[in-house]
């Protein structure tokens, strides 16, 4: 596949850096921390054979605009909706990992007409019941560290490379990611402003959790949904979604780290291909 087209798209008061590839039924890919759109590199070419793939850097992340505010899941979901509108996409399948999961979930809950199919992975859905076992020892250490205003960027600034490396190694069960991608991620999270934006996502988690609680109290998750777990989240997200979802499939990929699309892209594609394609008109056509 040729390199994706990179486009800057103004949405919701911020300019997003967006990678675009392929044609066909649209698929929106939402990354997490400490990633950029490039976390999808190893699955985009395959998906682009059948789909129009849309992979933005979230606001404040990567090459997208460094917004002062708006790192809560609701605003990130509004960004995603505005991006689809700006690209003239009436509806899309939405795939989110880590920090991309809560906005993907909120988009499907609040705007089900926009979301054909939903895939969420390696994250929790706010404080919904079902994740008690995962949280038994407390949330991961960095959640608290990142949440203290101004602290993490002061400590990490100047040490971004080893800090990001720790997450990349841990998220691939010690294997790490190949140098060009590793360098791109380190680059994206270097400097106080880049760090402030990334950590702002964690500082907004209480607000995001309240938004998810409110949305699930008002509506069920009606779009076909697949929850994918690996290490460390496992089946916790599936357990959270099971009581609120009408059509939920759950999978845990064995021997797979948190950064699923880079660590086990083939296994991920084996799940994504049939699930995403089942929701397209072409899948129901007969020769």
PDB file of C-alpha atoms in Angstrom:
ATOM      1  CA  UNK A   1       0.000   0.000   0.000  1.00  0.00           C
ATOM      2  CA  UNK A   2       1.301   3.491  -0.737  1.00  0.00           C
ATOM      3  CA  UNK A   3       1.831   5.678   2.323  1.00  0.00           C
ATOM      4  CA  UNK A   4      -1.463   7.012   3.675  1.00  0.00           C
ATOM      5  CA  UNK A   5      -2.436  10.514   2.659  1.00  0.00           C
ATOM      6  CA  UNK A   6      -1.941  12.941   5.564  1.00  0.00           C
ATOM      7  CA  UNK A   7      -4.449  15.755   5.749  1.00  0.00           C
ATOM      8  CA  UNK A   8      -5.081  18.545   8.249  1.00  0.00           C
ATOM      9  CA  UNK A   9      -8.781  18.860   9.019  1.00  0.00           C
ATOM     10  CA  UNK A  10     -10.221  21.654  11.195  1.00  0.00           C
ATOM     11  CA  UNK A  11     -12.908  20.252  13.535  1.00  0.00           C
ATOM     12  CA  UNK A  12     -14.558  21.435  16.744  1.00  0.00           C
ATOM     13  CA  UNK A  13     -12.062  24.258  17.336  1.00  0.00           C
ATOM     14  CA  UNK A  14      -8.899  22.215  16.737  1.00  0.00           C
ATOM     15  CA  UNK A  15      -6.960  21.072  13.663  1.00  0.00           C
ATOM     16  CA  UNK A  16      -6.555  17.297  13.463  1.00  0.00           C
ATOM     17  CA  UNK A  17      -3.783  15.482  11.619  1.00  0.00           C
ATOM     18  CA  UNK A  18      -5.518  12.625   9.781  1.00  0.00           C
ATOM     19  CA  UNK A  19      -4.123   9.639   7.874  1.00  0.00           C
ATOM     20  CA  UNK A  20      -6.386   8.433   5.049  1.00  0.00           C
ATOM     21  CA  UNK A  21      -6.111   5.261   2.978  1.00  0.00           C
ATOM     22  CA  UNK A  22      -8.208   3.023   0.755  1.00  0.00           C
ATOM     23  CA  UNK A  23     -11.813   3.272  -0.356  1.00  0.00           C
ATOM     24  CA  UNK A  24     -15.050   1.558   0.529  1.00  0.00           C
ATOM     25  CA  UNK A  25     -17.157   1.489   3.711  1.00  0.00           C
ATOM     26  CA  UNK A  26     -15.427   3.882   6.159  1.00  0.00           C
ATOM     27  CA  UNK A  27     -13.576   2.786   9.293  1.00  0.00           C
ATOM     28  CA  UNK A  28     -12.477   5.355  11.873  1.00  0.00           C
ATOM     29  CA  UNK A  29      -9.474   4.306  14.009  1.00  0.00           C
ATOM     30  CA  UNK A  30      -8.871   6.051  17.360  1.00  0.00           C
ATOM     31  CA  UNK A  31      -5.467   5.522  19.027  1.00  0.00           C
ATOM     32  CA  UNK A  32      -4.386   5.668  22.682  1.00  0.00           C
ATOM     33  CA  UNK A  33      -1.372   6.605  24.838  1.00  0.00           C
ATOM     34  CA  UNK A  34       1.507   6.840  24.062  1.00  0.00           C
ATOM     35  CA  UNK A  35       0.608   6.378  20.404  1.00  0.00           C
ATOM     36  CA  UNK A  36      -0.331   8.389  17.342  1.00  0.00           C
ATOM     37  CA  UNK A  37      -2.326   7.278  14.276  1.00  0.00           C
ATOM     38  CA  UNK A  38       0.787   5.235  13.408  1.00  0.00           C
ATOM     39  CA  UNK A  39      -0.160   2.594  15.987  1.00  0.00           C
ATOM     40  CA  UNK A  40      -2.473   1.300  13.201  1.00  0.00           C
ATOM     41  CA  UNK A  41       0.351   1.033  10.623  1.00  0.00           C
ATOM     42  CA  UNK A  42       0.387  -2.773  10.513  1.00  0.00           C
ATOM     43  CA  UNK A  43      -3.380  -3.157  10.016  1.00  0.00           C
ATOM     44  CA  UNK A  44      -4.161  -0.155   7.783  1.00  0.00           C
ATOM     45  CA  UNK A  45      -2.908  -1.637   4.527  1.00  0.00           C
ATOM     46  CA  UNK A  46      -5.090  -4.716   4.920  1.00  0.00           C
ATOM     47  CA  UNK A  47      -8.169  -2.756   6.013  1.00  0.00           C
ATOM     48  CA  UNK A  48      -7.649  -0.296   3.145  1.00  0.00           C
ATOM     49  CA  UNK A  49      -8.160  -3.117   0.618  1.00  0.00           C
ATOM     50  CA  UNK A  50     -11.883  -2.999   1.413  1.00  0.00           C
ATOM     51  CA  UNK A  51     -12.435   0.129   3.488  1.00  0.00           C
ATOM     52  CA  UNK A  52     -11.831   3.847   3.534  1.00  0.00           C
ATOM     53  CA  UNK A  53      -9.571   4.053   6.576  1.00  0.00           C
ATOM     54  CA  UNK A  54      -9.573   7.274   8.615  1.00  0.00           C
ATOM     55  CA  UNK A  55      -6.938   7.449  11.364  1.00  0.00           C
ATOM     56  CA  UNK A  56      -6.592  10.794  13.159  1.00  0.00           C
ATOM     57  CA  UNK A  57      -4.212  11.891  15.848  1.00  0.00           C
ATOM     58  CA  UNK A  58      -6.533  12.767  18.744  1.00  0.00           C
ATOM     59  CA  UNK A  59      -6.606  16.437  19.757  1.00  0.00           C
ATOM     60  CA  UNK A  60      -3.357  17.387  21.473  1.00  0.00           C
ATOM     61  CA  UNK A  61      -1.629  14.179  20.372  1.00  0.00           C
ATOM     62  CA  UNK A  62       0.914  13.676  17.592  1.00  0.00           C
ATOM     63  CA  UNK A  63       0.687  16.340  14.907  1.00  0.00           C
ATOM     64  CA  UNK A  64      -2.832  17.470  15.842  1.00  0.00           C
ATOM     65  CA  UNK A  65      -3.490  20.866  17.408  1.00  0.00           C
ATOM     66  CA  UNK A  66      -2.467  21.346  21.049  1.00  0.00           C
ATOM     67  CA  UNK A  67      -5.794  22.391  22.499  1.00  0.00           C
ATOM     68  CA  UNK A  68      -5.994  24.003  25.945  1.00  0.00           C
ATOM     69  CA  UNK A  69      -9.002  21.873  26.924  1.00  0.00           C
ATOM     70  CA  UNK A  70     -11.305  19.154  25.622  1.00  0.00           C
ATOM     71  CA  UNK A  71      -9.570  15.920  26.653  1.00  0.00           C
ATOM     72  CA  UNK A  72     -12.714  14.392  28.116  1.00  0.00           C
ATOM     73  CA  UNK A  73     -14.299  11.507  26.199  1.00  0.00           C
ATOM     74  CA  UNK A  74     -17.356  13.586  25.271  1.00  0.00           C
ATOM     75  CA  UNK A  75     -15.325  16.275  23.525  1.00  0.00           C
ATOM     76  CA  UNK A  76     -13.118  13.653  21.831  1.00  0.00           C
ATOM     77  CA  UNK A  77     -16.324  11.963  20.604  1.00  0.00           C
ATOM     78  CA  UNK A  78     -17.532  15.335  19.277  1.00  0.00           C
ATOM     79  CA  UNK A  79     -14.173  15.706  17.493  1.00  0.00           C
ATOM     80  CA  UNK A  80     -14.707  12.307  15.859  1.00  0.00           C
ATOM     81  CA  UNK A  81     -18.254  13.202  14.767  1.00  0.00           C
ATOM     82  CA  UNK A  82     -17.049  16.535  13.356  1.00  0.00           C
ATOM     83  CA  UNK A  83     -14.214  14.778  11.518  1.00  0.00           C
ATOM     84  CA  UNK A  84     -16.647  12.374   9.829  1.00  0.00           C
ATOM     85  CA  UNK A  85     -18.848  15.327   8.850  1.00  0.00           C
ATOM     86  CA  UNK A  86     -15.858  17.259   7.467  1.00  0.00           C
ATOM     87  CA  UNK A  87     -14.937  14.233   5.329  1.00  0.00           C
ATOM     88  CA  UNK A  88     -18.563  13.797   4.136  1.00  0.00           C
ATOM     89  CA  UNK A  89     -18.845  10.425   5.844  1.00  0.00           C
ATOM     90  CA  UNK A  90     -22.474   9.817   6.948  1.00  0.00           C
ATOM     91  CA  UNK A  91     -21.555   6.785   9.102  1.00  0.00           C
ATOM     92  CA  UNK A  92     -18.528   4.615   9.833  1.00  0.00           C
ATOM     93  CA  UNK A  93     -17.381   1.626  11.795  1.00  0.00           C
ATOM     94  CA  UNK A  94     -15.352   2.901  14.751  1.00  0.00           C
ATOM     95  CA  UNK A  95     -12.363   1.144  16.312  1.00  0.00           C
ATOM     96  CA  UNK A  96     -10.812   2.486  19.507  1.00  0.00           C
ATOM     97  CA  UNK A  97      -7.931   1.327  21.679  1.00  0.00           C
ATOM     98  CA  UNK A  98      -6.873   2.596  25.107  1.00  0.00           C
ATOM     99  CA  UNK A  99      -7.630   6.368  25.228  1.00  0.00           C
ATOM    100  CA  UNK A 100      -9.574   5.988  21.970  1.00  0.00           C
ATOM    101  CA  UNK A 101     -12.082   3.589  23.549  1.00  0.00           C
ATOM    102  CA  UNK A 102     -14.159   5.939  25.766  1.00  0.00           C
ATOM    103  CA  UNK A 103     -14.811   8.452  22.950  1.00  0.00           C
ATOM    104  CA  UNK A 104     -15.629   5.594  20.546  1.00  0.00           C
ATOM    105  CA  UNK A 105     -18.080   4.195  23.098  1.00  0.00           C
ATOM    106  CA  UNK A 106     -19.696   7.585  23.745  1.00  0.00           C
ATOM    107  CA  UNK A 107     -20.049   8.222  20.028  1.00  0.00           C
ATOM    108  CA  UNK A 108     -21.932   4.930  19.643  1.00  0.00           C
ATOM    109  CA  UNK A 109     -24.128   5.627  22.692  1.00  0.00           C
ATOM    110  CA  UNK A 110     -24.944   9.234  21.815  1.00  0.00           C
ATOM    111  CA  UNK A 111     -24.949   9.078  18.016  1.00  0.00           C
ATOM    112  CA  UNK A 112     -25.800   5.467  17.064  1.00  0.00           C
ATOM    113  CA  UNK A 113     -26.736   6.596  13.556  1.00  0.00           C
ATOM    114  CA  UNK A 114     -23.106   7.591  12.988  1.00  0.00           C
ATOM    115  CA  UNK A 115     -21.621   4.268  14.094  1.00  0.00           C
ATOM    116  CA  UNK A 116     -22.243   1.151  12.002  1.00  0.00           C
ATOM    117  CA  UNK A 117     -20.129  -1.175  14.126  1.00  0.00           C
ATOM    118  CA  UNK A 118     -17.989  -0.585  17.196  1.00  0.00           C
ATOM    119  CA  UNK A 119     -14.729  -2.252  18.192  1.00  0.00           C
ATOM    120  CA  UNK A 120     -13.175  -1.307  21.534  1.00  0.00           C
ATOM    121  CA  UNK A 121     -10.036  -2.744  23.070  1.00  0.00           C
ATOM    122  CA  UNK A 122      -7.670  -2.636  26.012  1.00  0.00           C
ATOM    123  CA  UNK A 123      -9.408   0.043  28.041  1.00  0.00           C
ATOM    124  CA  UNK A 124     -12.079   0.398  30.667  1.00  0.00           C
ATOM    125  CA  UNK A 125     -15.504   1.962  30.147  1.00  0.00           C
ATOM    126  CA  UNK A 126     -15.374   4.512  32.948  1.00  0.00           C
ATOM    127  CA  UNK A 127     -16.600   3.135  36.268  1.00  0.00           C
ATOM    128  CA  UNK A 128     -19.188   0.730  34.854  1.00  0.00           C
ATOM    129  CA  UNK A 129     -19.443  -2.479  36.918  1.00  0.00           C
ATOM    130  CA  UNK A 130     -17.470  -5.490  35.667  1.00  0.00           C
ATOM    131  CA  UNK A 131     -13.858  -4.368  36.055  1.00  0.00           C
ATOM    132  CA  UNK A 132     -13.576  -5.072  39.799  1.00  0.00           C
ATOM    133  CA  UNK A 133     -11.163  -7.964  39.326  1.00  0.00           C
ATOM    134  CA  UNK A 134      -8.884  -5.916  37.048  1.00  0.00           C
ATOM    135  CA  UNK A 135      -8.917  -3.019  39.524  1.00  0.00           C
ATOM    136  CA  UNK A 136      -8.516  -5.187  42.645  1.00  0.00           C
ATOM    137  CA  UNK A 137      -4.942  -3.986  43.179  1.00  0.00           C
ATOM    138  CA  UNK A 138      -5.837  -0.400  42.281  1.00  0.00           C
ATOM    139  CA  UNK A 139      -5.632   1.240  38.846  1.00  0.00           C
ATOM    140  CA  UNK A 140      -2.300   1.127  36.948  1.00  0.00           C
ATOM    141  CA  UNK A 141       0.334   3.300  38.690  1.00  0.00           C
ATOM    142  CA  UNK A 142       0.595   5.882  35.895  1.00  0.00           C
ATOM    143  CA  UNK A 143      -3.086   6.850  36.137  1.00  0.00           C
ATOM    144  CA  UNK A 144      -2.478   8.600  39.456  1.00  0.00           C
ATOM    145  CA  UNK A 145       0.893  10.012  38.395  1.00  0.00           C
ATOM    146  CA  UNK A 146      -0.507  11.489  35.182  1.00  0.00           C
ATOM    147  CA  UNK A 147      -3.579  12.868  36.952  1.00  0.00           C
ATOM    148  CA  UNK A 148      -1.770  15.349  39.240  1.00  0.00           C
ATOM    149  CA  UNK A 149      -1.849  18.705  37.424  1.00  0.00           C
ATOM    150  CA  UNK A 150       1.606  19.825  36.342  1.00  0.00           C
ATOM    151  CA  UNK A 151       3.558  17.034  38.059  1.00  0.00           C
ATOM    152  CA  UNK A 152       4.121  14.390  35.385  1.00  0.00           C
ATOM    153  CA  UNK A 153       5.296  16.813  32.697  1.00  0.00           C
ATOM    154  CA  UNK A 154       7.790  18.359  35.146  1.00  0.00           C
ATOM    155  CA  UNK A 155       9.216  14.934  35.994  1.00  0.00           C
ATOM    156  CA  UNK A 156       9.151  13.435  32.488  1.00  0.00           C
ATOM    157  CA  UNK A 157      10.380  16.441  30.483  1.00  0.00           C
ATOM    158  CA  UNK A 158      13.904  15.662  29.250  1.00  0.00           C
ATOM    159  CA  UNK A 159      13.319  11.933  29.894  1.00  0.00           C
ATOM    160  CA  UNK A 160      10.586  11.369  27.318  1.00  0.00           C
ATOM    161  CA  UNK A 161      12.430   8.628  25.382  1.00  0.00           C
ATOM    162  CA  UNK A 162      12.971   6.194  28.288  1.00  0.00           C
ATOM    163  CA  UNK A 163       9.481   6.963  29.600  1.00  0.00           C
ATOM    164  CA  UNK A 164       7.752   6.228  26.289  1.00  0.00           C
ATOM    165  CA  UNK A 165      10.038   3.209  25.764  1.00  0.00           C
ATOM    166  CA  UNK A 166       8.785   1.695  29.018  1.00  0.00           C
ATOM    167  CA  UNK A 167       5.187   1.772  27.739  1.00  0.00           C
ATOM    168  CA  UNK A 168       6.162   0.452  24.307  1.00  0.00           C
ATOM    169  CA  UNK A 169       8.109  -2.470  25.798  1.00  0.00           C
ATOM    170  CA  UNK A 170       5.495  -3.278  28.431  1.00  0.00           C
ATOM    171  CA  UNK A 171       2.724  -2.987  25.828  1.00  0.00           C
ATOM    172  CA  UNK A 172       4.397  -5.618  23.633  1.00  0.00           C
ATOM    173  CA  UNK A 173       5.350  -8.002  26.481  1.00  0.00           C
ATOM    174  CA  UNK A 174       8.985  -6.910  26.349  1.00  0.00           C
ATOM    175  CA  UNK A 175       9.484  -7.008  22.578  1.00  0.00           C
ATOM    176  CA  UNK A 176       9.297  -3.259  21.871  1.00  0.00           C
ATOM    177  CA  UNK A 177       8.290  -1.733  18.546  1.00  0.00           C
ATOM    178  CA  UNK A 178      10.512  -1.304  15.513  1.00  0.00           C
ATOM    179  CA  UNK A 179      12.789   1.751  15.520  1.00  0.00           C
ATOM    180  CA  UNK A 180      10.975   4.011  13.008  1.00  0.00           C
ATOM    181  CA  UNK A 181       7.688   3.687  14.900  1.00  0.00           C
ATOM    182  CA  UNK A 182       9.390   3.957  18.279  1.00  0.00           C
ATOM    183  CA  UNK A 183      11.087   7.164  17.157  1.00  0.00           C
ATOM    184  CA  UNK A 184       7.803   8.574  15.846  1.00  0.00           C
ATOM    185  CA  UNK A 185       6.076   7.929  19.174  1.00  0.00           C
ATOM    186  CA  UNK A 186       8.949   9.391  21.221  1.00  0.00           C
ATOM    187  CA  UNK A 187       8.920  12.438  18.952  1.00  0.00           C
ATOM    188  CA  UNK A 188       5.184  12.881  19.394  1.00  0.00           C
ATOM    189  CA  UNK A 189       5.471  12.934  23.196  1.00  0.00           C
ATOM    190  CA  UNK A 190       8.581  15.112  23.525  1.00  0.00           C
ATOM    191  CA  UNK A 191       8.278  18.582  25.026  1.00  0.00           C
ATOM    192  CA  UNK A 192       6.210  20.068  27.830  1.00  0.00           C
ATOM    193  CA  UNK A 193       3.189  20.942  25.669  1.00  0.00           C
ATOM    194  CA  UNK A 194       3.002  17.472  24.119  1.00  0.00           C
ATOM    195  CA  UNK A 195       3.184  15.948  27.591  1.00  0.00           C
ATOM    196  CA  UNK A 196       0.606  18.348  29.042  1.00  0.00           C
ATOM    197  CA  UNK A 197      -1.882  17.405  26.344  1.00  0.00           C
ATOM    198  CA  UNK A 198      -1.306  13.676  26.794  1.00  0.00           C
ATOM    199  CA  UNK A 199      -1.644  13.861  30.571  1.00  0.00           C
ATOM    200  CA  UNK A 200      -4.729  16.081  30.245  1.00  0.00           C
ATOM    201  CA  UNK A 201      -6.537  12.985  28.954  1.00  0.00           C
ATOM    202  CA  UNK A 202      -5.898  11.296  32.326  1.00  0.00           C
ATOM    203  CA  UNK A 203      -6.874  14.445  34.235  1.00  0.00           C
ATOM    204  CA  UNK A 204     -10.235  14.341  32.445  1.00  0.00           C
ATOM    205  CA  UNK A 205     -10.942  10.676  33.312  1.00  0.00           C
ATOM    206  CA  UNK A 206     -13.388  11.500  36.150  1.00  0.00           C
ATOM    207  CA  UNK A 207     -15.375  13.715  33.755  1.00  0.00           C
ATOM    208  CA  UNK A 208     -15.226  11.010  31.062  1.00  0.00           C
ATOM    209  CA  UNK A 209     -16.443   8.380  33.536  1.00  0.00           C
ATOM    210  CA  UNK A 210     -19.387  10.624  34.497  1.00  0.00           C
ATOM    211  CA  UNK A 211     -20.239  11.091  30.801  1.00  0.00           C
ATOM    212  CA  UNK A 212     -20.223   7.321  30.233  1.00  0.00           C
ATOM    213  CA  UNK A 213     -22.395   6.739  33.326  1.00  0.00           C
ATOM    214  CA  UNK A 214     -24.871   9.357  32.121  1.00  0.00           C
ATOM    215  CA  UNK A 215     -24.960   7.985  28.568  1.00  0.00           C
ATOM    216  CA  UNK A 216     -25.480   4.377  29.696  1.00  0.00           C
ATOM    217  CA  UNK A 217     -28.240   5.461  32.090  1.00  0.00           C
ATOM    218  CA  UNK A 218     -30.045   7.126  29.177  1.00  0.00           C
ATOM    219  CA  UNK A 219     -29.486   4.577  26.381  1.00  0.00           C
ATOM    220  CA  UNK A 220     -28.348   1.063  25.625  1.00  0.00           C
ATOM    221  CA  UNK A 221     -25.459   0.290  23.293  1.00  0.00           C
ATOM    222  CA  UNK A 222     -27.467  -0.757  20.244  1.00  0.00           C
ATOM    223  CA  UNK A 223     -24.755  -0.972  17.559  1.00  0.00           C
ATOM    224  CA  UNK A 224     -23.032  -4.331  16.967  1.00  0.00           C
ATOM    225  CA  UNK A 225     -19.994  -4.223  19.247  1.00  0.00           C
ATOM    226  CA  UNK A 226     -16.824  -6.255  19.685  1.00  0.00           C
ATOM    227  CA  UNK A 227     -14.673  -5.959  22.809  1.00  0.00           C
ATOM    228  CA  UNK A 228     -11.092  -7.182  22.395  1.00  0.00           C
ATOM    229  CA  UNK A 229      -8.797  -7.751  25.337  1.00  0.00           C
ATOM    230  CA  UNK A 230      -5.148  -8.675  25.697  1.00  0.00           C
ATOM    231  CA  UNK A 231      -2.672  -8.157  28.533  1.00  0.00           C
ATOM    232  CA  UNK A 232      -3.419  -6.571  30.977  1.00  0.00           C
ATOM    233  CA  UNK A 233      -7.121  -5.676  30.518  1.00  0.00           C
ATOM    234  CA  UNK A 234      -8.286  -9.117  29.364  1.00  0.00           C
ATOM    235  CA  UNK A 235     -12.072  -9.565  29.499  1.00  0.00           C
ATOM    236  CA  UNK A 236     -12.735  -6.642  31.882  1.00  0.00           C
ATOM    237  CA  UNK A 237     -14.107  -4.333  29.170  1.00  0.00           C
ATOM    238  CA  UNK A 238     -16.362  -7.069  27.796  1.00  0.00           C
ATOM    239  CA  UNK A 239     -17.742  -7.652  31.309  1.00  0.00           C
ATOM    240  CA  UNK A 240     -18.441  -3.923  31.670  1.00  0.00           C
ATOM    241  CA  UNK A 241     -20.286  -3.729  28.359  1.00  0.00           C
ATOM    242  CA  UNK A 242     -22.224  -7.022  28.564  1.00  0.00           C
ATOM    243  CA  UNK A 243     -25.171  -5.643  30.636  1.00  0.00           C
ATOM    244  CA  UNK A 244     -25.624  -2.516  28.486  1.00  0.00           C
ATOM    245  CA  UNK A 245     -25.020  -3.897  24.964  1.00  0.00           C
ATOM    246  CA  UNK A 246     -27.610  -5.457  22.662  1.00  0.00           C
ATOM    247  CA  UNK A 247     -25.114  -7.181  20.333  1.00  0.00           C
ATOM    248  CA  UNK A 248     -21.731  -7.856  21.970  1.00  0.00           C
ATOM    249  CA  UNK A 249     -18.940 -10.220  20.947  1.00  0.00           C
ATOM    250  CA  UNK A 250     -15.918 -10.601  23.186  1.00  0.00           C
ATOM    251  CA  UNK A 251     -12.421 -11.925  22.444  1.00  0.00           C
ATOM    252  CA  UNK A 252      -9.179 -12.088  24.395  1.00  0.00           C
ATOM    253  CA  UNK A 253      -6.041 -12.446  22.254  1.00  0.00           C
ATOM    254  CA  UNK A 254      -3.605 -14.734  24.041  1.00  0.00           C
ATOM    255  CA  UNK A 255       0.080 -13.857  24.435  1.00  0.00           C
ATOM    256  CA  UNK A 256      -0.632 -10.333  23.297  1.00  0.00           C
ATOM    257  CA  UNK A 257       0.401  -7.077  24.936  1.00  0.00           C
ATOM    258  CA  UNK A 258      -1.663  -3.937  25.369  1.00  0.00           C
ATOM    259  CA  UNK A 259      -0.614  -2.418  22.007  1.00  0.00           C
ATOM    260  CA  UNK A 260      -2.637  -4.995  20.077  1.00  0.00           C
ATOM    261  CA  UNK A 261      -2.350  -3.560  16.507  1.00  0.00           C
ATOM    262  CA  UNK A 262       1.444  -3.514  16.663  1.00  0.00           C
ATOM    263  CA  UNK A 263       2.051  -6.608  18.770  1.00  0.00           C
ATOM    264  CA  UNK A 264      -0.405  -9.039  17.134  1.00  0.00           C
ATOM    265  CA  UNK A 265      -1.681  -7.379  13.935  1.00  0.00           C
ATOM    266  CA  UNK A 266      -2.524 -10.652  12.183  1.00  0.00           C
ATOM    267  CA  UNK A 267      -4.633 -11.912  15.072  1.00  0.00           C
ATOM    268  CA  UNK A 268      -6.356  -8.539  15.298  1.00  0.00           C
ATOM    269  CA  UNK A 269      -7.084  -8.490  11.559  1.00  0.00           C
ATOM    270  CA  UNK A 270      -8.529 -12.006  11.778  1.00  0.00           C
ATOM    271  CA  UNK A 271     -11.136 -10.562  14.171  1.00  0.00           C
ATOM    272  CA  UNK A 272     -11.636  -7.185  12.490  1.00  0.00           C
ATOM    273  CA  UNK A 273     -12.037  -8.324   8.856  1.00  0.00           C
ATOM    274  CA  UNK A 274     -15.216 -10.402   9.208  1.00  0.00           C
ATOM    275  CA  UNK A 275     -16.740  -8.217  11.928  1.00  0.00           C
ATOM    276  CA  UNK A 276     -16.336  -4.925  10.058  1.00  0.00           C
ATOM    277  CA  UNK A 277     -17.282  -6.390   6.691  1.00  0.00           C
ATOM    278  CA  UNK A 278     -20.457  -7.996   8.056  1.00  0.00           C
ATOM    279  CA  UNK A 279     -21.894  -4.530   8.561  1.00  0.00           C
ATOM    280  CA  UNK A 280     -21.456  -3.391   4.952  1.00  0.00           C
ATOM    281  CA  UNK A 281     -24.022  -3.560   2.155  1.00  0.00           C
ATOM    282  CA  UNK A 282     -21.483  -5.358  -0.049  1.00  0.00           C
ATOM    283  CA  UNK A 283     -21.312  -8.240   2.420  1.00  0.00           C
ATOM    284  CA  UNK A 284     -24.999  -8.989   1.778  1.00  0.00           C
ATOM    285  CA  UNK A 285     -24.875  -8.830  -2.022  1.00  0.00           C
ATOM    286  CA  UNK A 286     -25.125 -11.997  -4.059  1.00  0.00           C
ATOM    287  CA  UNK A 287     -23.503 -12.374  -7.462  1.00  0.00           C
TER     288      UNK A 287
END
